[in-house]
PDB file of C-alpha atoms in Angstrom:
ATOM      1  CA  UNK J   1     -95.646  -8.733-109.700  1.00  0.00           C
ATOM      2  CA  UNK J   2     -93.580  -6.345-111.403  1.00  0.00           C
ATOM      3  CA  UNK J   3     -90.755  -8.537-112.200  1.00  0.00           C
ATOM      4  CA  UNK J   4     -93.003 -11.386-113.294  1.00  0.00           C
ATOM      5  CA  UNK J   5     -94.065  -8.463-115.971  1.00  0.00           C
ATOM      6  CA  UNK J   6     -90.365  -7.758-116.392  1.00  0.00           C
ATOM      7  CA  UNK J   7     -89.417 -10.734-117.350  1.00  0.00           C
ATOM      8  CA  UNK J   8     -92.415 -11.383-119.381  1.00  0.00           C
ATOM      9  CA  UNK J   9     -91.718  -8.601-121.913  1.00  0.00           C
ATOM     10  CA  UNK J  10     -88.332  -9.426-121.895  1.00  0.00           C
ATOM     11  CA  UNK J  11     -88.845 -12.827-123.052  1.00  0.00           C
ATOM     12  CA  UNK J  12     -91.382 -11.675-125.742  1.00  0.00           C
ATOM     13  CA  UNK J  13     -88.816  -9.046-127.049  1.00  0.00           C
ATOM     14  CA  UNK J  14     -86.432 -11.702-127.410  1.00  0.00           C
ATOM     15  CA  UNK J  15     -88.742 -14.209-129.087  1.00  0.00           C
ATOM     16  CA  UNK J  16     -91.323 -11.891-131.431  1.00  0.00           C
ATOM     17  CA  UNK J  17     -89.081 -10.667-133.895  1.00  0.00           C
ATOM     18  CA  UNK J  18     -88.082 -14.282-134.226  1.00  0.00           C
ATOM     19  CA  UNK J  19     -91.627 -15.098-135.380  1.00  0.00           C
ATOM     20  CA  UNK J  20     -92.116 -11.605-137.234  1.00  0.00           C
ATOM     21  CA  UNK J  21     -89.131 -12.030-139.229  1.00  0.00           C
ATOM     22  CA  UNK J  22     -89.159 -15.493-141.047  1.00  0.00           C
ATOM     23  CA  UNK J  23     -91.173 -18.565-141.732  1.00  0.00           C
ATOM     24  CA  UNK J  24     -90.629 -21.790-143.328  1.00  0.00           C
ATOM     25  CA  UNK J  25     -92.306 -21.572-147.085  1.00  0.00           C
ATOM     26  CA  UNK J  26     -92.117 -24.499-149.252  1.00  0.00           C
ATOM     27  CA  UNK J  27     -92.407 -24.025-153.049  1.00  0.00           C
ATOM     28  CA  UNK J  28     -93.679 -26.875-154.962  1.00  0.00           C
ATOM     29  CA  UNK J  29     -93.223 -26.408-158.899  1.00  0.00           C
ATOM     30  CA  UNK J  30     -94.536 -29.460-161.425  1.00  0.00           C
ATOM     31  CA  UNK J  31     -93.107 -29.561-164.361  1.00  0.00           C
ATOM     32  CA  UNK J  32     -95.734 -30.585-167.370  1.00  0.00           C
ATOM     33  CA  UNK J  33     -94.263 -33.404-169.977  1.00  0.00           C
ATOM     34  CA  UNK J  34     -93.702 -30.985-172.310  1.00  0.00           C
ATOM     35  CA  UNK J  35     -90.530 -33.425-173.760  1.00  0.00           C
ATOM     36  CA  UNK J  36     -87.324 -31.961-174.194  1.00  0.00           C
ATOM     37  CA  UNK J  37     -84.641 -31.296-171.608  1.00  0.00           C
ATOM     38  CA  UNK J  38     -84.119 -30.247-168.569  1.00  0.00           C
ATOM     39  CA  UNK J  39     -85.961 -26.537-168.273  1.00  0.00           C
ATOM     40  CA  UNK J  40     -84.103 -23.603-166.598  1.00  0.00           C
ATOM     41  CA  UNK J  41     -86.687 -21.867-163.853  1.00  0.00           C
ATOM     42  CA  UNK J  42     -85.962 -18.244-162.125  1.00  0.00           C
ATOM     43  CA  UNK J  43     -87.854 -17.726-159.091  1.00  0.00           C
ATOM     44  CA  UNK J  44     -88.047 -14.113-158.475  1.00  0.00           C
ATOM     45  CA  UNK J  45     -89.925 -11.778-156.490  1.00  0.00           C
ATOM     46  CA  UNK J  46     -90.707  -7.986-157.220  1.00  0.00           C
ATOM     47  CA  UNK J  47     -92.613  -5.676-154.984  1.00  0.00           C
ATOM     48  CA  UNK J  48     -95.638  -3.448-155.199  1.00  0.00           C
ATOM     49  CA  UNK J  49     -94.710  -1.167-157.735  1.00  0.00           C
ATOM     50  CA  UNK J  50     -93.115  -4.351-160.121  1.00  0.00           C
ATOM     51  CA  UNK J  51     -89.633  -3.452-159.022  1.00  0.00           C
ATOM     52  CA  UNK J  52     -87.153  -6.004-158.877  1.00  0.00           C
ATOM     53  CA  UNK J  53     -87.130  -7.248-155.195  1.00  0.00           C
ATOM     54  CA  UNK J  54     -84.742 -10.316-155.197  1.00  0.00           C
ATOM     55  CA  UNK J  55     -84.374 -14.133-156.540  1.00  0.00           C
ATOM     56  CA  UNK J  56     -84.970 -17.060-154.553  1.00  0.00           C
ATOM     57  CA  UNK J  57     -84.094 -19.928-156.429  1.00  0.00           C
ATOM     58  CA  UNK J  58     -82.095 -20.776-160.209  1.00  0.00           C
ATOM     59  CA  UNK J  59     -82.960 -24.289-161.425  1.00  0.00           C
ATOM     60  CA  UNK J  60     -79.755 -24.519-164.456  1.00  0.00           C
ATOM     61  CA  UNK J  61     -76.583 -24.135-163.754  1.00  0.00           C
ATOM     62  CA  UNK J  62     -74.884 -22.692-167.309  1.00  0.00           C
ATOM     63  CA  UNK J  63     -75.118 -18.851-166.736  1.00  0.00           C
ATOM     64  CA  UNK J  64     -74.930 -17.969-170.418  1.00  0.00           C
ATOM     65  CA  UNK J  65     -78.328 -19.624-170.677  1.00  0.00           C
ATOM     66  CA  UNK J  66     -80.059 -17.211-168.150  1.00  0.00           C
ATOM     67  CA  UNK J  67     -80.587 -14.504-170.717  1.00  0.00           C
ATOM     68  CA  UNK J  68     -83.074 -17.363-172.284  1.00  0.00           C
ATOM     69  CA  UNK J  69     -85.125 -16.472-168.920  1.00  0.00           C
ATOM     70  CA  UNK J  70     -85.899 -13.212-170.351  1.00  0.00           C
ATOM     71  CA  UNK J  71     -87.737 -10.978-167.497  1.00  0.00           C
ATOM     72  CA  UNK J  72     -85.214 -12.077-164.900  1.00  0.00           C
ATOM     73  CA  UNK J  73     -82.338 -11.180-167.178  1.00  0.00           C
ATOM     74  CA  UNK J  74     -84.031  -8.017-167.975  1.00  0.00           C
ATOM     75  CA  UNK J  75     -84.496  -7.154-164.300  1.00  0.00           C
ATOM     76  CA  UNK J  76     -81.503  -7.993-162.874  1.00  0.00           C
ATOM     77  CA  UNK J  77     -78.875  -7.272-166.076  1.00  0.00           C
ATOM     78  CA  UNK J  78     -78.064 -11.179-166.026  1.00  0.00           C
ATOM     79  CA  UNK J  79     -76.151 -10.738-162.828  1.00  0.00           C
ATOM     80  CA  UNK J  80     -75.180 -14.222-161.749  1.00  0.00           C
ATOM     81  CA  UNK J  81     -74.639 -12.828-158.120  1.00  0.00           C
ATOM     82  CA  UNK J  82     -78.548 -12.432-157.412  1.00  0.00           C
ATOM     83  CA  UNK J  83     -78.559 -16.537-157.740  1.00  0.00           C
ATOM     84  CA  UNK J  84     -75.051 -17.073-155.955  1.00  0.00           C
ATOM     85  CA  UNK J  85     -75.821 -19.423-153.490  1.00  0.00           C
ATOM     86  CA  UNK J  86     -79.241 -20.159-154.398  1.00  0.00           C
ATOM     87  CA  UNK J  87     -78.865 -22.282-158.067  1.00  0.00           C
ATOM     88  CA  UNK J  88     -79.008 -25.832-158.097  1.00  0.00           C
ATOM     89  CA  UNK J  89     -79.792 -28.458-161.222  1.00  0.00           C
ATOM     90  CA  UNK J  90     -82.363 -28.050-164.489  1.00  0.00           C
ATOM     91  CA  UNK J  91     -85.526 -29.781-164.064  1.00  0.00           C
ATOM     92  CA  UNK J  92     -86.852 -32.439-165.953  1.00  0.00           C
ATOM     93  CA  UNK J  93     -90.074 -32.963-168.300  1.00  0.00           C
ATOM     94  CA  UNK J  94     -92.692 -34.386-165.773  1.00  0.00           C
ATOM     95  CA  UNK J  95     -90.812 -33.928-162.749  1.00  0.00           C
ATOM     96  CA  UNK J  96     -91.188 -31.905-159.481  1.00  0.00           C
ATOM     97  CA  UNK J  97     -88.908 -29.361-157.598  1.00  0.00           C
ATOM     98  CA  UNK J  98     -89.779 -28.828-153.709  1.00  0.00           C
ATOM     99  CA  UNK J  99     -87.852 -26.132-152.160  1.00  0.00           C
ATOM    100  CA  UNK J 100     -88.174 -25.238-148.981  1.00  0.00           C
ATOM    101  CA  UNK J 101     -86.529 -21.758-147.725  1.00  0.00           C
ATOM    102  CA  UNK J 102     -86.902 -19.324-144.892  1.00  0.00           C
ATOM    103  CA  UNK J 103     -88.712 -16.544-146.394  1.00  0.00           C
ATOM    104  CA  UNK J 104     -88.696 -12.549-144.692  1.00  0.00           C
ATOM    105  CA  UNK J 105     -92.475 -12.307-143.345  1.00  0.00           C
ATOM    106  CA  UNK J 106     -92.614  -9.134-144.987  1.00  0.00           C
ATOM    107  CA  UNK J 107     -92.999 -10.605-148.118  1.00  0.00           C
ATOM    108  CA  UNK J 108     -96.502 -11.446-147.566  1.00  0.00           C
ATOM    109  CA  UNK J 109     -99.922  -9.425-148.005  1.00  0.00           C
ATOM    110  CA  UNK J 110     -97.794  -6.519-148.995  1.00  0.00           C
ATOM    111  CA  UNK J 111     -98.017  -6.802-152.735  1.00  0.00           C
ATOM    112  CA  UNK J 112     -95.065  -9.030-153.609  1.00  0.00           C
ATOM    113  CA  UNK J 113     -95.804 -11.273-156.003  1.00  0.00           C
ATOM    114  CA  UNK J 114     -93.263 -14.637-156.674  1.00  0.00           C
ATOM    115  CA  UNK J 115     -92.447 -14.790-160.665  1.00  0.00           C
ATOM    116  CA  UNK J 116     -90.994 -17.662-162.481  1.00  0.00           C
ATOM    117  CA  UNK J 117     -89.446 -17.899-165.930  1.00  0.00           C
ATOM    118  CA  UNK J 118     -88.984 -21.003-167.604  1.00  0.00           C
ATOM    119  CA  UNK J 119     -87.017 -22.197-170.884  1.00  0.00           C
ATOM    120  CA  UNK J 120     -85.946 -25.239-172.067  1.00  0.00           C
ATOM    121  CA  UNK J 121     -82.782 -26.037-175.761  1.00  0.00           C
ATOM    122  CA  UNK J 122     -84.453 -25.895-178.126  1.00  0.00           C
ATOM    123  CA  UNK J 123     -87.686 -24.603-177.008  1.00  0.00           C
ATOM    124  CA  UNK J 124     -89.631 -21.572-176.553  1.00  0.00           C
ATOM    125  CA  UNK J 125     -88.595 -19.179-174.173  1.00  0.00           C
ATOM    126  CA  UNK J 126     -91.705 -18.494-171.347  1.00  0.00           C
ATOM    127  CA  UNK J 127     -91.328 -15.463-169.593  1.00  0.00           C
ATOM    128  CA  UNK J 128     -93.080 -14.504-166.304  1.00  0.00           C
ATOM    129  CA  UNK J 129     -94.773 -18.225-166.829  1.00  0.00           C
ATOM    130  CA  UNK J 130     -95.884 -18.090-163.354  1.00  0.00           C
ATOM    131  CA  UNK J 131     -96.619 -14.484-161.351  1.00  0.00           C
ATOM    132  CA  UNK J 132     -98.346 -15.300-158.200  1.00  0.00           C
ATOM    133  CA  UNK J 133     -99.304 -12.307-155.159  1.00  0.00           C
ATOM    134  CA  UNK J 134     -97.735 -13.626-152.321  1.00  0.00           C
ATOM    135  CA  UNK J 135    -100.478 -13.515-149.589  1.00  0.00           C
ATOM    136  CA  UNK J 136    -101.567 -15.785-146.492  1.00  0.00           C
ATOM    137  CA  UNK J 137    -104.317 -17.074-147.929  1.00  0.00           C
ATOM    138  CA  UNK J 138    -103.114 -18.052-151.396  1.00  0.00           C
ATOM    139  CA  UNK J 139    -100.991 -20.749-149.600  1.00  0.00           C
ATOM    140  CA  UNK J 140    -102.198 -24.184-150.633  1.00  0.00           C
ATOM    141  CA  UNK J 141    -103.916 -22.740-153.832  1.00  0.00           C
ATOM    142  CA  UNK J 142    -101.957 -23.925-157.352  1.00  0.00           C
ATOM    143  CA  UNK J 143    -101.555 -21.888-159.922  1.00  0.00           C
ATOM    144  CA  UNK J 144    -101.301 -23.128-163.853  1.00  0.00           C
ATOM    145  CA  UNK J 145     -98.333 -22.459-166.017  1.00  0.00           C
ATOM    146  CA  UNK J 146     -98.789 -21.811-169.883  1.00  0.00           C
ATOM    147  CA  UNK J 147     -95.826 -23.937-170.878  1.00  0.00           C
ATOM    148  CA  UNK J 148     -93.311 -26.092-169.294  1.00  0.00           C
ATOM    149  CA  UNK J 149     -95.190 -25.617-165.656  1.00  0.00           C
ATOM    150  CA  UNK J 150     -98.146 -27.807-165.024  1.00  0.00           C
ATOM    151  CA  UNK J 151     -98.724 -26.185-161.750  1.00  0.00           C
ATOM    152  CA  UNK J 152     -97.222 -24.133-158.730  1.00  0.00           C
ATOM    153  CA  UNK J 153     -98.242 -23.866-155.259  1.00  0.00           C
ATOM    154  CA  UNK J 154     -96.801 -22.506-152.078  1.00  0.00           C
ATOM    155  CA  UNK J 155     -97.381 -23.326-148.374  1.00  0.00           C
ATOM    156  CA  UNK J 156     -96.541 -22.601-144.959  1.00  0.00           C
TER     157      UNK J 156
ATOM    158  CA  UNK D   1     -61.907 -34.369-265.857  1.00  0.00           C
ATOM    159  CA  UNK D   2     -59.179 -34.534-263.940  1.00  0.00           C
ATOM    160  CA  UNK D   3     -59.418 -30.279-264.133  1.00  0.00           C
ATOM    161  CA  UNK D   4     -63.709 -31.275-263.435  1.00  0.00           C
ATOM    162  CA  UNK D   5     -62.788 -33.536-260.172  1.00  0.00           C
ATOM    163  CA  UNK D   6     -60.664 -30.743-258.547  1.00  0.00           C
ATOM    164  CA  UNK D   7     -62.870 -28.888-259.117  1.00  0.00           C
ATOM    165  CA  UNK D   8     -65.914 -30.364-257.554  1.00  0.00           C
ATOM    166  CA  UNK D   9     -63.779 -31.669-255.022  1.00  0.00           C
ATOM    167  CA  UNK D  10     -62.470 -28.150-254.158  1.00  0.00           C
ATOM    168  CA  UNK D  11     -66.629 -26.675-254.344  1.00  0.00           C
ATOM    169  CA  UNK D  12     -67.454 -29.509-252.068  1.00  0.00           C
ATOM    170  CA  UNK D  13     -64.589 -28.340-249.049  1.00  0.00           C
ATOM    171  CA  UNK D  14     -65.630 -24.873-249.360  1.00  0.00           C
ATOM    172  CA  UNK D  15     -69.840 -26.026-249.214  1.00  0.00           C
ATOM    173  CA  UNK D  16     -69.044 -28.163-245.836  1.00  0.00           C
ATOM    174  CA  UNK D  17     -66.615 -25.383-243.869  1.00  0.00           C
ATOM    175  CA  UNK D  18     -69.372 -23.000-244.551  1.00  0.00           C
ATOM    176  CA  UNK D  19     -71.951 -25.185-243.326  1.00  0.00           C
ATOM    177  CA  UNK D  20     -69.741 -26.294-240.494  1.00  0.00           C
ATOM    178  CA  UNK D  21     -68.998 -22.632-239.469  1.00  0.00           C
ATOM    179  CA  UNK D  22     -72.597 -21.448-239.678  1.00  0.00           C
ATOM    180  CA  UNK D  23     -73.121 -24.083-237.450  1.00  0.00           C
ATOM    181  CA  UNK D  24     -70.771 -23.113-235.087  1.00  0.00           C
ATOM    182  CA  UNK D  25     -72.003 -19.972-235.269  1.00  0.00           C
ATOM    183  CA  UNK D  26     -75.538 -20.842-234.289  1.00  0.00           C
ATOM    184  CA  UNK D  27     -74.316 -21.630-230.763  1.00  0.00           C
ATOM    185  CA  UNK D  28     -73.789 -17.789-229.118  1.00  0.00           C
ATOM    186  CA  UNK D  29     -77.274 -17.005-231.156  1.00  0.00           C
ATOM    187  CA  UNK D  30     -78.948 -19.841-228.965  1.00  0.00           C
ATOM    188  CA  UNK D  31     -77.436 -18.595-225.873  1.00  0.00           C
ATOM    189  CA  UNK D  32     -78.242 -15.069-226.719  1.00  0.00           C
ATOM    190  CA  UNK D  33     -82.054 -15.870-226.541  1.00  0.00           C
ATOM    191  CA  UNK D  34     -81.524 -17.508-223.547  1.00  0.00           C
ATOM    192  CA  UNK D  35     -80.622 -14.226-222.168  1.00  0.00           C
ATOM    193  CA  UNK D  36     -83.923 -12.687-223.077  1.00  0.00           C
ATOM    194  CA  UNK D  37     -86.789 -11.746-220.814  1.00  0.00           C
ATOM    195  CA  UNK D  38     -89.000 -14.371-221.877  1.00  0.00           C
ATOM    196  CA  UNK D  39     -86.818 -16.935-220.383  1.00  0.00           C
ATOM    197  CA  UNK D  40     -85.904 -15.247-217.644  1.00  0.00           C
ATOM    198  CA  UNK D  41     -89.518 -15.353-216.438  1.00  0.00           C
ATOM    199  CA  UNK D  42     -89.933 -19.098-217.279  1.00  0.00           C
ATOM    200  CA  UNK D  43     -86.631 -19.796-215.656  1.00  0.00           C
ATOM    201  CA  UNK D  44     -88.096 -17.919-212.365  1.00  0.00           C
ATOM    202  CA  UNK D  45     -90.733 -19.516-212.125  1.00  0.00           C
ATOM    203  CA  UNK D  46     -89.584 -23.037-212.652  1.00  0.00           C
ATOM    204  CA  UNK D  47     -86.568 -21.939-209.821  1.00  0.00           C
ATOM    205  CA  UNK D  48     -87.317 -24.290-207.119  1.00  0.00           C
ATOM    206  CA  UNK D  49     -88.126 -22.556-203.140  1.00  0.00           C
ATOM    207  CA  UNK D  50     -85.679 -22.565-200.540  1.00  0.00           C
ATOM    208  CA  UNK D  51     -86.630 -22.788-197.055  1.00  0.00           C
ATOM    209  CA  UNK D  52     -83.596 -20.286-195.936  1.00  0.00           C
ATOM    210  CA  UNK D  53     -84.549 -21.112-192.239  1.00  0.00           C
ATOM    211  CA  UNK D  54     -86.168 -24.235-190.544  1.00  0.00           C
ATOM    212  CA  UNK D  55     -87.194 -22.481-187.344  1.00  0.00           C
ATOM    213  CA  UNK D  56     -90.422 -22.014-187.368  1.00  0.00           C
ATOM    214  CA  UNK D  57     -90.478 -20.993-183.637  1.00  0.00           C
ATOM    215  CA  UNK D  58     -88.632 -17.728-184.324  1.00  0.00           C
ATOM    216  CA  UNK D  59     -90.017 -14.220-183.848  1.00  0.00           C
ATOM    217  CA  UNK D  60     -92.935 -15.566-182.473  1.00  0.00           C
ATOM    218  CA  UNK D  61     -94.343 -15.733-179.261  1.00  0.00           C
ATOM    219  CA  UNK D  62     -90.839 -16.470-177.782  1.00  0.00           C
ATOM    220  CA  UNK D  63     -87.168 -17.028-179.200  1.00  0.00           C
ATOM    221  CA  UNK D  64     -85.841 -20.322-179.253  1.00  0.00           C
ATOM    222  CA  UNK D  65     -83.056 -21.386-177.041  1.00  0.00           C
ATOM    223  CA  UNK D  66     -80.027 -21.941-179.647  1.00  0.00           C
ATOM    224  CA  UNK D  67     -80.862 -20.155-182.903  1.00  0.00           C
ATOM    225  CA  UNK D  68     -82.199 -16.601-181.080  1.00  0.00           C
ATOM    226  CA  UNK D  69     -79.840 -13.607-180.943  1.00  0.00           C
ATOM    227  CA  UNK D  70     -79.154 -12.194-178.016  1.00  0.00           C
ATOM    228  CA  UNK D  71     -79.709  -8.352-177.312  1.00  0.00           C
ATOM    229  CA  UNK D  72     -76.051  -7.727-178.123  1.00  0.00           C
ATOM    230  CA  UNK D  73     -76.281  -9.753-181.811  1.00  0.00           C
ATOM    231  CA  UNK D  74     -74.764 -12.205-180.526  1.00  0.00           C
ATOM    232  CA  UNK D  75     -75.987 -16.069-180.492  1.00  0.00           C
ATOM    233  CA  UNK D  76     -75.100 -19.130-178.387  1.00  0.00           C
ATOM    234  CA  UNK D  77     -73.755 -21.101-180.693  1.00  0.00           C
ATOM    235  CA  UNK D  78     -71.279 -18.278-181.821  1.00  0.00           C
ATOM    236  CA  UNK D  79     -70.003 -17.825-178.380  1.00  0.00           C
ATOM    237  CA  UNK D  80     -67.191 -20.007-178.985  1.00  0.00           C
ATOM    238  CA  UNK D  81     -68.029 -21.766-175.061  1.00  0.00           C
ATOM    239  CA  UNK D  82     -70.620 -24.186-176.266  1.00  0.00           C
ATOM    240  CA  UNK D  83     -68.369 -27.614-176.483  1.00  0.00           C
ATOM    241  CA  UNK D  84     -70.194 -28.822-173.411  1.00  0.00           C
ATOM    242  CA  UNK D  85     -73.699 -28.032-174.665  1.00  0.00           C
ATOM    243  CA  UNK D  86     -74.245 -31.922-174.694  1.00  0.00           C
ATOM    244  CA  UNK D  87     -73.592 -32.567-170.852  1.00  0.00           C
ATOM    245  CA  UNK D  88     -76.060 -32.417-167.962  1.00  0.00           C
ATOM    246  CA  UNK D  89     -76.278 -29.593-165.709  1.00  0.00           C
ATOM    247  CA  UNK D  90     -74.894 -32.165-162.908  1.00  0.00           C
ATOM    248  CA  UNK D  91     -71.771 -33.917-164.718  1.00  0.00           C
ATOM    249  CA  UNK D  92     -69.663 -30.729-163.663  1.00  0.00           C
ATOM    250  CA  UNK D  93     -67.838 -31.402-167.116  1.00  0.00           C
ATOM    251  CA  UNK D  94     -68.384 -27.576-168.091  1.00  0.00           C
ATOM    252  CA  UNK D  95     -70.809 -26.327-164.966  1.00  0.00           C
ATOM    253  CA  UNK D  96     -68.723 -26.967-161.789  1.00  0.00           C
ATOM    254  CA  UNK D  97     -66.314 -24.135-161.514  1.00  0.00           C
ATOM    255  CA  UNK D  98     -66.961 -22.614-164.786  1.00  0.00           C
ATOM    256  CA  UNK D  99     -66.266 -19.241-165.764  1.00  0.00           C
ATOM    257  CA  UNK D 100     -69.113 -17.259-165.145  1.00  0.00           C
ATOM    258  CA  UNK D 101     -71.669 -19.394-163.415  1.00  0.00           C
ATOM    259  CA  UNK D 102     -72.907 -19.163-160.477  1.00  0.00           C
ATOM    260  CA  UNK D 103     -72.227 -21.064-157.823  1.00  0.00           C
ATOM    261  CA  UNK D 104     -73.818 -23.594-156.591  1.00  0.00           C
ATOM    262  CA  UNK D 105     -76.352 -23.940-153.346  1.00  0.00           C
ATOM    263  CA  UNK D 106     -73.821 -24.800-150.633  1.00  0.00           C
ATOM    264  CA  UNK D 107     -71.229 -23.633-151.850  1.00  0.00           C
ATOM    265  CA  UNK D 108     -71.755 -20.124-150.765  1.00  0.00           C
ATOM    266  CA  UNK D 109     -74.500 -18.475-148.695  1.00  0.00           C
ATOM    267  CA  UNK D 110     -77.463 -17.117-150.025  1.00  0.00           C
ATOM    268  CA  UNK D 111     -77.676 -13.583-151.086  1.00  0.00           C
ATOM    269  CA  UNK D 112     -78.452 -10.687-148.338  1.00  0.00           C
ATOM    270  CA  UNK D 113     -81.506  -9.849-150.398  1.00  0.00           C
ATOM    271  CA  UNK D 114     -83.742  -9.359-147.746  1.00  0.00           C
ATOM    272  CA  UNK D 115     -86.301 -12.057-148.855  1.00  0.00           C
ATOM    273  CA  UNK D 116     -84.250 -15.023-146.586  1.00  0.00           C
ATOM    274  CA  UNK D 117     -83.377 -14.993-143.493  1.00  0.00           C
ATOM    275  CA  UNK D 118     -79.626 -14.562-143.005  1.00  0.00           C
ATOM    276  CA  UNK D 119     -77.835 -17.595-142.934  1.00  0.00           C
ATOM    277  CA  UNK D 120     -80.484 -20.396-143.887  1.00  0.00           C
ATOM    278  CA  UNK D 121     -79.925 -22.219-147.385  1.00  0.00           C
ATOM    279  CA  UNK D 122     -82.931 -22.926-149.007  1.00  0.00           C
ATOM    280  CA  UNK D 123     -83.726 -27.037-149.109  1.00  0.00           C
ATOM    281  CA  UNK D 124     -84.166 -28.718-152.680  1.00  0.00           C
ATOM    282  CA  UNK D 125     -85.906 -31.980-153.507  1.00  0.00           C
ATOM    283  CA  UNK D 126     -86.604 -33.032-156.951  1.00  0.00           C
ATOM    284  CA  UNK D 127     -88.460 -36.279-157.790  1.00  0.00           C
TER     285      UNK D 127
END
């Protein structure tokens, strides 16, 4: 018996922090037809205590336009390293962005909450135009922008 | 009469300089009343309004995206980088490998920010 339990713990030492550690999180952003072009988005997170925690995704790829995203420039000093890696194309009036990333468990039901900023040339600048807690059981729920977002949503 | 001709035609010459110099004369008065308060006011308020700027998003709710100074005084258009303001963020005319910009998803792996896990790029669809 004892080295069925052996092996038992074992393999669930191996595979829990596995499961603990990540999970597959797919954010789903539409864009309302507000018109003009292609709007910049920062996707941002910042903990309990509205510290900066880290960026998860840059939609626009012309840094000098980031200070146009005005609470993510003010958090994080415009430093294009926080979106190294994670930056891909503007998106357009009407359309939708899907991005799917594995996201630290952690983040959730532990006061996070997921910010974007959106701007668009020649438009207004809207700041923190989505803030959303990250928690379980807001997964699935969308969440109204003021401007250039119709609506965000995540989900597991 | 010939002494009566010179005479009158002599009168006459001196009669139409004076006239002609009082008129000249009458110019600088003119413009000298011009120069008075009265028409000053008239003249300001017949002064047509300039709209100095056409931006009527400014200092409002939000800056707008080319005409807003930056925190350091500074504005896009005066940045001296913007020939390539027309393009699309996915030509790579000005975007891929620019100075400055960051790179790409792909290109490089995500930051260590704690909020991925390590390794895994994030997957982007856009319809």
């Amino acid at each position: 018996m004892k080295p069925l339990h052996a092996a038992l713990a074992l393999t669930t030492a191996i595979i829990a922090p596995g499961l603990a550690a990540a999970r597959p999180v797919t954010l789903t952003t539409n864009l309302a037809p507000y018109g003009g072009r292609g709007a910049y988005l920062a996707f941002y997170v910042t903990d309990a205590s509205g510290a900066y925690a880290g960026s998860l995704w840059m939609a626009g790829g012309k840094s000098k336009y980031y200070r146009h995203l005005s609470d993510w420039a003010r958090l994080t000093g415009g430093d294009v390293a926080q979106v190294d890696g994670i930056t891909g194309a503007s998106v357009g009036s009407g359309q939708s962005l899907d991005l799917t990333m594995d996201l630290a468990d952690a983040l959730f039901d532990a006061g996070y909450t997921l910010h974007i900023d959106a701007a668009a040339e020649d438009m207004r600048e809207s700041p923190n135009e989505i803030a959303v807690p990250l928690t379980t059981t807001g997964a699935g729920q969308p969440v109204q922008g003021r401007r250039y977002i119709a609506d965000f949503s995540y989900a597991f | 009469m010939k002494q009566a001709i010179t005479l009158l035609i002599a009168g006459s010459a001196i009669s139409l300089a004076g006239a002609a110099f009082a008129g000249a004369a009458a110019a600088p008065a003119h413009a000298f009343v011009f120069e008075g308060p009265t028409m000053d006011t008239a003249t300001a308020t017949r002064a047509p309004l300039w709209r100095v700027s056409g931006d009527d998003d400014e200092g409002e709710d939000g800056e707008g995206w080319f005409f807003s100074k930056s925190a350091g005084g500074e504005s896009d258009e005066e940045g001296g980088d913007d020939n390539c303001d027309d393009d699309d963020d996915e030509d790579g005319g000005c975007t891929a490998g620019a100075a400055g910009n960051a790179a790409p998803a792909g290109t490089v792996a995500p930051p260590r920010n704690g909020l991925f896990t390590n390794g895994t790029a994030p997957q982007v669809k856009t319809n």
